[in-house]
PDB file of C-alpha atoms in Angstrom:
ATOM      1  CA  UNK M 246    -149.304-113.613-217.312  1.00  0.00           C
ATOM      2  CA  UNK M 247    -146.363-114.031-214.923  1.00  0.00           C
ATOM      3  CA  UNK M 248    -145.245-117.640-215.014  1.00  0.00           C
ATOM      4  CA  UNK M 249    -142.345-119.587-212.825  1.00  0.00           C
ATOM      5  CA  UNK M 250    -138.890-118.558-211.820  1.00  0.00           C
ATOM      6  CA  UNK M 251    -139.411-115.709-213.825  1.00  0.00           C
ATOM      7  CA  UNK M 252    -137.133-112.459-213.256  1.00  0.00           C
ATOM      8  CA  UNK M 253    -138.436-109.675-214.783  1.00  0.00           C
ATOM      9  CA  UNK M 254    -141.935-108.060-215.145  1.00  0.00           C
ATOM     10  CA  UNK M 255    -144.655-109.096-217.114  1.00  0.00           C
ATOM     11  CA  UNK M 256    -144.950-108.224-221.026  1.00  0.00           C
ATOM     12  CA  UNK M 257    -146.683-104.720-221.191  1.00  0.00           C
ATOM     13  CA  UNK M 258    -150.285-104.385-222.728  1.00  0.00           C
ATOM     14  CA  UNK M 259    -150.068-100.827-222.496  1.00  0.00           C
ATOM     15  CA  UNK M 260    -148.075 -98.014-223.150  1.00  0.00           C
ATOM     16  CA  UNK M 261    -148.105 -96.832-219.426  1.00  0.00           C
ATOM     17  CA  UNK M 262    -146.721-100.236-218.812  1.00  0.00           C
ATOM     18  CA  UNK M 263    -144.117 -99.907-221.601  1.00  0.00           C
ATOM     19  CA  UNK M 264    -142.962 -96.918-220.212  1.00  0.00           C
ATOM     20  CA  UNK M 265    -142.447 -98.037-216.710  1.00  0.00           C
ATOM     21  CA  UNK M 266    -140.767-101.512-218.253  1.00  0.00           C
ATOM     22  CA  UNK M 267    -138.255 -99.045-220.058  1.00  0.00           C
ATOM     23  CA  UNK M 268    -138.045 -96.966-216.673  1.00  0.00           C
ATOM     24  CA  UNK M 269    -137.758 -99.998-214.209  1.00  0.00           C
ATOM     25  CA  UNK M 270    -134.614-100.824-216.943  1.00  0.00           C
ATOM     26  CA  UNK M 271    -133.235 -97.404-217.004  1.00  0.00           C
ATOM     27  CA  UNK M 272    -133.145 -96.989-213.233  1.00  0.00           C
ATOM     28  CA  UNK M 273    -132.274-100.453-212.581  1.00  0.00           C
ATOM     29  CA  UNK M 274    -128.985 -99.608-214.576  1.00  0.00           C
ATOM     30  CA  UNK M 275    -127.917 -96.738-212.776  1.00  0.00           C
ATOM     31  CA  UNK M 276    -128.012 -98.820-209.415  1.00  0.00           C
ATOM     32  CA  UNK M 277    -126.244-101.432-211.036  1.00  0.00           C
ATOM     33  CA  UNK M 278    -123.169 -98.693-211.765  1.00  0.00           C
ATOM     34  CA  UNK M 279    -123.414 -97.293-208.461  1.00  0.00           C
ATOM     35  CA  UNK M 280    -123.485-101.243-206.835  1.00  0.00           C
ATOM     36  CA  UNK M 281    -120.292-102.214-208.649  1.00  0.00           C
ATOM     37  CA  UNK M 282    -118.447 -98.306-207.765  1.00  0.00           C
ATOM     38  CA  UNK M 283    -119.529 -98.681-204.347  1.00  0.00           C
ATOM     39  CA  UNK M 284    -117.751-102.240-203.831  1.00  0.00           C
ATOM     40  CA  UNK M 285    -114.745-101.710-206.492  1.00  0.00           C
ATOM     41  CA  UNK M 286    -113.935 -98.682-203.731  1.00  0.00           C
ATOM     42  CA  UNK M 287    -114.897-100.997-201.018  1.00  0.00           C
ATOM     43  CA  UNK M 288    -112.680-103.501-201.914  1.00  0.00           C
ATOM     44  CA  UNK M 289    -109.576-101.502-202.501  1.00  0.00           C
ATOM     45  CA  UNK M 290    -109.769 -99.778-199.434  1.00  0.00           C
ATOM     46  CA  UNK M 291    -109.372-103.613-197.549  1.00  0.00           C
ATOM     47  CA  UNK M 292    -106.581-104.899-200.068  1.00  0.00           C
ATOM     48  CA  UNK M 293    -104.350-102.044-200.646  1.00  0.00           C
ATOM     49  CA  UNK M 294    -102.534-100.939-197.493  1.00  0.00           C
ATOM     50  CA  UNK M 295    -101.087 -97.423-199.302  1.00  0.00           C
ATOM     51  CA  UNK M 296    -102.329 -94.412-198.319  1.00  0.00           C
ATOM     52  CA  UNK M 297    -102.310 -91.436-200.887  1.00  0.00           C
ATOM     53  CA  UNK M 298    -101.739 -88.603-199.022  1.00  0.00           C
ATOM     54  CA  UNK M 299    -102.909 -86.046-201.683  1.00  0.00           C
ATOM     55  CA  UNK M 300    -106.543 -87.516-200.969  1.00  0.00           C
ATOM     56  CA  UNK M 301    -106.913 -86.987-196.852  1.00  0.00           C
ATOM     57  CA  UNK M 302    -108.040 -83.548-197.779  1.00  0.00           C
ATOM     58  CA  UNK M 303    -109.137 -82.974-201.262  1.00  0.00           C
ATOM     59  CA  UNK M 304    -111.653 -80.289-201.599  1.00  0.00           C
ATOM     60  CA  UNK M 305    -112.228 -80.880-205.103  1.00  0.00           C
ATOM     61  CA  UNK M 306    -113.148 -84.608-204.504  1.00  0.00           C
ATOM     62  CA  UNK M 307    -115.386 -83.919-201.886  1.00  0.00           C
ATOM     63  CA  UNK M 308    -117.337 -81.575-204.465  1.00  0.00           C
ATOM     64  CA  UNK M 309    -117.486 -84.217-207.335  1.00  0.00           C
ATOM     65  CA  UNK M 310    -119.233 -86.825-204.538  1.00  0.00           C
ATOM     66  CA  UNK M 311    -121.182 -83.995-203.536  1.00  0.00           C
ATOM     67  CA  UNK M 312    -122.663 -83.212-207.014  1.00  0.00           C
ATOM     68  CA  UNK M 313    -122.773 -86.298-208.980  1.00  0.00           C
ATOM     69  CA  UNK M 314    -125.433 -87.955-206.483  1.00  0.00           C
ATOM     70  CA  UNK M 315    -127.468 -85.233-207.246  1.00  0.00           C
ATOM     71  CA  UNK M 316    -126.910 -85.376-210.680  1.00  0.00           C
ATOM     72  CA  UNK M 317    -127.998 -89.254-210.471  1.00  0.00           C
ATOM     73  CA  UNK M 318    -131.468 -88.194-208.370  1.00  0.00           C
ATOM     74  CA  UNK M 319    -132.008 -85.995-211.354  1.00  0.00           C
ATOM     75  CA  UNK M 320    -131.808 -88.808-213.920  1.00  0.00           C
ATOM     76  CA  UNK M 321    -133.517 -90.828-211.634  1.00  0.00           C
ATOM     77  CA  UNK M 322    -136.876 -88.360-211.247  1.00  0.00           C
ATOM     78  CA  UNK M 323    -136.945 -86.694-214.788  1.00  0.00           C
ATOM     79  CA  UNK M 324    -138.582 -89.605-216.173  1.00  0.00           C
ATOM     80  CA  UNK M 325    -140.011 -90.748-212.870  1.00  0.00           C
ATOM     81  CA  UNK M 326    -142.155 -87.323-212.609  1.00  0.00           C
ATOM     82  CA  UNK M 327    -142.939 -87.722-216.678  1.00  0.00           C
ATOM     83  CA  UNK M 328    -144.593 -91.373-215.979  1.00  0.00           C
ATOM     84  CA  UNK M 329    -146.461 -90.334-213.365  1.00  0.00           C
ATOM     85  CA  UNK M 330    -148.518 -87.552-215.358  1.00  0.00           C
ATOM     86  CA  UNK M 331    -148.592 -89.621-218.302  1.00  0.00           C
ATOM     87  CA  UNK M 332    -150.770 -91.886-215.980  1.00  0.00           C
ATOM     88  CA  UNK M 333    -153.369 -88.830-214.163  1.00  0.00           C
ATOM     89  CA  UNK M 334    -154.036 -87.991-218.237  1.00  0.00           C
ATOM     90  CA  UNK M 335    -158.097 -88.480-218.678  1.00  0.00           C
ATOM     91  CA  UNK M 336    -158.009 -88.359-222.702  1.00  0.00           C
ATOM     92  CA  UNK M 337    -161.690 -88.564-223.542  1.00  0.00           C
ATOM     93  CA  UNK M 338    -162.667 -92.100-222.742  1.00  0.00           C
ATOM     94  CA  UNK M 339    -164.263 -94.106-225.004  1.00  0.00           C
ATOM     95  CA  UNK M 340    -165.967 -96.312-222.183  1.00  0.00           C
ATOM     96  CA  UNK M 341    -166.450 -96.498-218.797  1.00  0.00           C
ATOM     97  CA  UNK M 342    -166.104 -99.074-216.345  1.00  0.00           C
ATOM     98  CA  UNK M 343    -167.067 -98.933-212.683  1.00  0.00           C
ATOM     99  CA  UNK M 344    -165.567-101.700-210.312  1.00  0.00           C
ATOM    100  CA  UNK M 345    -166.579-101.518-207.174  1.00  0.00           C
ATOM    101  CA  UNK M 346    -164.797-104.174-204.378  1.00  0.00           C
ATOM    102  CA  UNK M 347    -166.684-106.691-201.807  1.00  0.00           C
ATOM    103  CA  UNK M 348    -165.591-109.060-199.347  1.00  0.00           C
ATOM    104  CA  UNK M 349    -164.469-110.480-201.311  1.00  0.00           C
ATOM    105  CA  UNK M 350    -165.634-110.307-204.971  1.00  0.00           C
ATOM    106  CA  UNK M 351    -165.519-107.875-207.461  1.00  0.00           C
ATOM    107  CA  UNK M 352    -168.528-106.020-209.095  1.00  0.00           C
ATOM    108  CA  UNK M 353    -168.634-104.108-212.119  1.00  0.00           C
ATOM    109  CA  UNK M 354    -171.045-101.684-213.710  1.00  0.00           C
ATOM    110  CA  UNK M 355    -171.062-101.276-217.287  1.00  0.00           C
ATOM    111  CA  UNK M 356    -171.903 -97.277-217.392  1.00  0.00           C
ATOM    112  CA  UNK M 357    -172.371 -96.640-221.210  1.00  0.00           C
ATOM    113  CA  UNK M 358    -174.356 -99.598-221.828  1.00  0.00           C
ATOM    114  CA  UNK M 359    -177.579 -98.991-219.615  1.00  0.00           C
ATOM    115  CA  UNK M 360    -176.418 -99.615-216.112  1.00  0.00           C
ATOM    116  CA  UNK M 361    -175.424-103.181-217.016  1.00  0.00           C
ATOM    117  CA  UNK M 362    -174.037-104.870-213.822  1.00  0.00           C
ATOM    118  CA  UNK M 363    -172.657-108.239-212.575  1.00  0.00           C
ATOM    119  CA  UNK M 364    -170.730-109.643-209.930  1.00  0.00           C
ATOM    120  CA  UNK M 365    -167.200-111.607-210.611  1.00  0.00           C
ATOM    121  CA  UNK M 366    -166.050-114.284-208.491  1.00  0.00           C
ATOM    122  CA  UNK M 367    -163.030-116.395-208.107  1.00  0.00           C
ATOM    123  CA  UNK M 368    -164.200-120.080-209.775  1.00  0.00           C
ATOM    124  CA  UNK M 369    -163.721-122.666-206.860  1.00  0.00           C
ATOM    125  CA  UNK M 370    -161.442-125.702-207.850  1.00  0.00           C
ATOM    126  CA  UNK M 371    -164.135-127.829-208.934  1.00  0.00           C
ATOM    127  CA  UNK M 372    -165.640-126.010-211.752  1.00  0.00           C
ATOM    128  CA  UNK M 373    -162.390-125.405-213.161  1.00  0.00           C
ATOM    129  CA  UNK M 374    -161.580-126.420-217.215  1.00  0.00           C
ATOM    130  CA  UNK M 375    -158.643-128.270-218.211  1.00  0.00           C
ATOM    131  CA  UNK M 376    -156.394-124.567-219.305  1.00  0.00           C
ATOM    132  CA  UNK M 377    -158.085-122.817-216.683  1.00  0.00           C
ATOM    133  CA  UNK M 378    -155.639-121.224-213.287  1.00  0.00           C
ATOM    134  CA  UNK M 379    -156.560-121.848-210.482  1.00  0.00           C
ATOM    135  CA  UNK M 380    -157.097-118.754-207.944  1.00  0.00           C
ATOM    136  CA  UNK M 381    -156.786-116.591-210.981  1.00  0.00           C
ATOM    137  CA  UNK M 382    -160.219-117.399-213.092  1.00  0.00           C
ATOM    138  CA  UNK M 383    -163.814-115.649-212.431  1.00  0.00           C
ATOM    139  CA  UNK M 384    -167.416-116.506-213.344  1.00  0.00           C
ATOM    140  CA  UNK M 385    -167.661-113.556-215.058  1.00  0.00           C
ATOM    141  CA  UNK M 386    -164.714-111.743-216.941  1.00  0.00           C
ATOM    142  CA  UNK M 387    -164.833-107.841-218.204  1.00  0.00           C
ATOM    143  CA  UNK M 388    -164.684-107.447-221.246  1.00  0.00           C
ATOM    144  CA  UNK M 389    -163.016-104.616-222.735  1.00  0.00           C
ATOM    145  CA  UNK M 390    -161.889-103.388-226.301  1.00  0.00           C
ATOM    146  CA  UNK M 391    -158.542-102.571-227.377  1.00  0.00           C
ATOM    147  CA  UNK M 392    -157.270 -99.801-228.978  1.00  0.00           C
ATOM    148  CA  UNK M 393    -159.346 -97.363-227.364  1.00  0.00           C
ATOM    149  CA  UNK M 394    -158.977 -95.307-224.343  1.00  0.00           C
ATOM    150  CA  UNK M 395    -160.996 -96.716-221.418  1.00  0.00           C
ATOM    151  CA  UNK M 396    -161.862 -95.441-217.979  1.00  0.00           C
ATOM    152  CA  UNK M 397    -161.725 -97.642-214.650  1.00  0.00           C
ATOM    153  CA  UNK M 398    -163.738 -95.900-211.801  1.00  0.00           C
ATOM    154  CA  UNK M 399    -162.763 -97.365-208.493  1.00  0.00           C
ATOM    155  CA  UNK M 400    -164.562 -97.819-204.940  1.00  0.00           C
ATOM    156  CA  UNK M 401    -164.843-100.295-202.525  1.00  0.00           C
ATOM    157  CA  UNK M 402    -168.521-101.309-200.611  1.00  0.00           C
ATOM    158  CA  UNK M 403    -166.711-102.283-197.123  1.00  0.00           C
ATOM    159  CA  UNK M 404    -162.848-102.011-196.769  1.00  0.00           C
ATOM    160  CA  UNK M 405    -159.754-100.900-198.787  1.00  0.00           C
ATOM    161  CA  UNK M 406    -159.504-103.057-201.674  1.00  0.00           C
ATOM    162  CA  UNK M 407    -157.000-102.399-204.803  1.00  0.00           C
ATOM    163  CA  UNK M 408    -157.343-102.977-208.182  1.00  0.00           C
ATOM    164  CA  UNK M 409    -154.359-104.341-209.999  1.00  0.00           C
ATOM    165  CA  UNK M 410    -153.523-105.893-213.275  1.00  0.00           C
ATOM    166  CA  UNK M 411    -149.655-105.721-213.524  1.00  0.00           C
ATOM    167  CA  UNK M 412    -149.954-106.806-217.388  1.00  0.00           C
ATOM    168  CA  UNK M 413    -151.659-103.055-218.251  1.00  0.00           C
ATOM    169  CA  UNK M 414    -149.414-101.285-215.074  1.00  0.00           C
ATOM    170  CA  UNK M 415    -152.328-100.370-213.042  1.00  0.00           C
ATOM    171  CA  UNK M 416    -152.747-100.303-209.631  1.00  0.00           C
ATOM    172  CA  UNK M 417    -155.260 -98.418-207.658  1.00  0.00           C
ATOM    173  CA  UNK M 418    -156.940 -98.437-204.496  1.00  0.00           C
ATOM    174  CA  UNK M 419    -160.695 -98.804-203.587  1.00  0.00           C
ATOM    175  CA  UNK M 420    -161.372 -96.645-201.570  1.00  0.00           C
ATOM    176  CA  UNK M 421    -164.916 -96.607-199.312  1.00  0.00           C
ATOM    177  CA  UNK M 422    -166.788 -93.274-199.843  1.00  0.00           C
ATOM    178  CA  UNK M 423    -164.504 -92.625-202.513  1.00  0.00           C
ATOM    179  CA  UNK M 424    -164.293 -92.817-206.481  1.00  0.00           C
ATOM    180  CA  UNK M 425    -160.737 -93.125-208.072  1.00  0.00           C
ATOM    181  CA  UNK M 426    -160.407 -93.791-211.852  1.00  0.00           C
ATOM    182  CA  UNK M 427    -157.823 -94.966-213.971  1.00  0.00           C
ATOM    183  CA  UNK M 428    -156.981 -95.113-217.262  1.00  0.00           C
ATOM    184  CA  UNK M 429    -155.656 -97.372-220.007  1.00  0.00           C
ATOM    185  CA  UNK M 430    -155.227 -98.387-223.653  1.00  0.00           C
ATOM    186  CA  UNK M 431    -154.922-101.696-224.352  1.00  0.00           C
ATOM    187  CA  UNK M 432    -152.217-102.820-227.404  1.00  0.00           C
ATOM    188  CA  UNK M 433    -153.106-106.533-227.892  1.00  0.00           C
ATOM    189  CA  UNK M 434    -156.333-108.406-227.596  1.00  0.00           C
ATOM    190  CA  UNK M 435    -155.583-111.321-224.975  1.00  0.00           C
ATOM    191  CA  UNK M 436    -156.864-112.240-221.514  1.00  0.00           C
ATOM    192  CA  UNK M 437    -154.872-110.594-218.599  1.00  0.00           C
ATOM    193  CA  UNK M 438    -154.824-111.634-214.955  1.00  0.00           C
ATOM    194  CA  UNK M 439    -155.038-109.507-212.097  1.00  0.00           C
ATOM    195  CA  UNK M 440    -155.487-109.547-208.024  1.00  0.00           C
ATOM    196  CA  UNK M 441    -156.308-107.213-205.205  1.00  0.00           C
ATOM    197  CA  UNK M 442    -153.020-105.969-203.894  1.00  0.00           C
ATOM    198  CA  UNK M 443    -154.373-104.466-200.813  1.00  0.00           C
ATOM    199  CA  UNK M 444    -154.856-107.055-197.309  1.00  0.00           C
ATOM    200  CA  UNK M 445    -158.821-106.855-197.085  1.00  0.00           C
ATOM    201  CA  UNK M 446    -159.331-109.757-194.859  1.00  0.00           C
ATOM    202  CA  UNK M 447    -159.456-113.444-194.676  1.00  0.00           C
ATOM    203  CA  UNK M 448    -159.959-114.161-198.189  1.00  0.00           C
ATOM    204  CA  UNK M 449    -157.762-111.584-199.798  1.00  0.00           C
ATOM    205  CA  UNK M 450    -155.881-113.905-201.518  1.00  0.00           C
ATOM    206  CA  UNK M 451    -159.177-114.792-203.305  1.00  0.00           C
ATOM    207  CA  UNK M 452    -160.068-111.742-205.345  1.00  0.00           C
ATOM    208  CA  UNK M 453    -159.045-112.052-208.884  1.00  0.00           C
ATOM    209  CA  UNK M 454    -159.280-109.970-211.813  1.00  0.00           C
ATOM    210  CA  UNK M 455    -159.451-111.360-215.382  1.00  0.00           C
ATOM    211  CA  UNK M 456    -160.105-108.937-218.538  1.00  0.00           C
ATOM    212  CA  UNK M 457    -160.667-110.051-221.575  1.00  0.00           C
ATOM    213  CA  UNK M 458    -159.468-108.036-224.598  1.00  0.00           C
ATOM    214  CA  UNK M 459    -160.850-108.363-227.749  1.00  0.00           C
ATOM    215  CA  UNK M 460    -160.886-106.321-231.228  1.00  0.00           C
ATOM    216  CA  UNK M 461    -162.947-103.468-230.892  1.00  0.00           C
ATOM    217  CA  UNK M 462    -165.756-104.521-233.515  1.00  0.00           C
ATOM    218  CA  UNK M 463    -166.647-107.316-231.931  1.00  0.00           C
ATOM    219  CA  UNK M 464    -166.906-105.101-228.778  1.00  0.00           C
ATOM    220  CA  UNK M 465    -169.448-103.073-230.629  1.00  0.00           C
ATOM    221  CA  UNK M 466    -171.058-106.425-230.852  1.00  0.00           C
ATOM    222  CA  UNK M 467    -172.279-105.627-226.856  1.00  0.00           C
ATOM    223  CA  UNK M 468    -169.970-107.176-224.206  1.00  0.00           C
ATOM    224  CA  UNK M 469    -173.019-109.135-222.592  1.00  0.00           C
ATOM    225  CA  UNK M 470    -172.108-112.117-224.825  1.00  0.00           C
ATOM    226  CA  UNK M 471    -168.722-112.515-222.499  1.00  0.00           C
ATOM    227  CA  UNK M 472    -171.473-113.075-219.173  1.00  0.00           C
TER     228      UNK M 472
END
């Protein structure tokens, strides 16, 4: 859960998200070196008023600031292109979700336990508990194990919606007329915060997403209990 005046991302749940943390780092570095060459060069070029006349034509530097941006882009999408398939894997699911995106609610359809289905809204103000956050709690949470591969199928009912939870590093659209999935592995039992991240309309802003992950035998218990 994000909180105020923070900086940096929220605290991974998953490995996907553990390995874009340690990417967002790793590229976040690099810019920092080019940032500080960039000005250091910058800077001398306005204070010092000598001019080095073995530099005006210098084939060989003209090849090293040829190749070592390349070399950078390289660094850059090597692990870039690695994340991204590491997120398309499908590696047998143990359970499948279907969410499915309203104006503006979110409904979700509990495949591998008989069709069970219920709607999730955003609880107004008023029937808020003392510990609850406001614009972020539902009615109705999902309920999901952890430890165990799971499989989000996406679609929307009237517009482009897009499932988010930042906590678990997904993000993917709903689509109308179309089914996307996503999947995910939880590390840590918890409850995890999410919203749409796509501009569906007057209440946008008023779409959350709340999982709640618990052990896996109690899952087994049957996640109606969490309704």
């Amino acid at each position: 859960m994000a909180h105020a005046a923070q900086v940096g991302l929220q605290d991974a749940t998953s490995p996907i998200m553990e390995e874009l943390i340690s990417f967002h780092d790793h590229a976040l570095m690099i810019i920092f070196l080019i940032s500080f060459l960039v000005l250091y060069a910058l800077f001398l070029t306005l204070t010092t008023k000598l001019t080095n006349t073995n530099i005006t034509d210098a084939q060989e530097m003209e090849t090293v600031w040829t190749i070592l941006p390349a070399i950078i882009l390289v660094l850059i999408a090597l692990p870039s292109l690695r994340i991204l398939y590491l997120t398309d894997e499908i590696n047998d699911p143990s359970f499948t979700i279907k969410a499915i995106g309203h104006q503006w609610y979110w409904a979700y359809e509990y495949t591998d336990y008989g069709g069970l289905i219920f709607n999730s809204y955003m609880l107004p103000p008023l029937f808020l508990e003392p510990g609850d956050l406001r614009l972020l709690e539902v009615d109705n949470r999902v309920v999901l194990p952890i430890e165990a591969p799971v499989r989000m199928m996406i679609t929307s009912q009237d517009v482009l919606h897009s499932w988010t939870v930042p906590s678990l590093g997904l993000k993917t659209d709903a689509i109308p007329g179309r089914l996307n999935q996503a999947t995910f592995t939880a590390t840590r039992p918890g409850v995890y915060y999410g919203q749409c991240s796509e501009i569906c309309g007057a209440n946008h802003s008023f779409m959350p997403i709340v999982l709640e992950l618990i052990p896996l035998k109690i899952f087994e218990m049957g996640p109606v209990f969490a309704l």
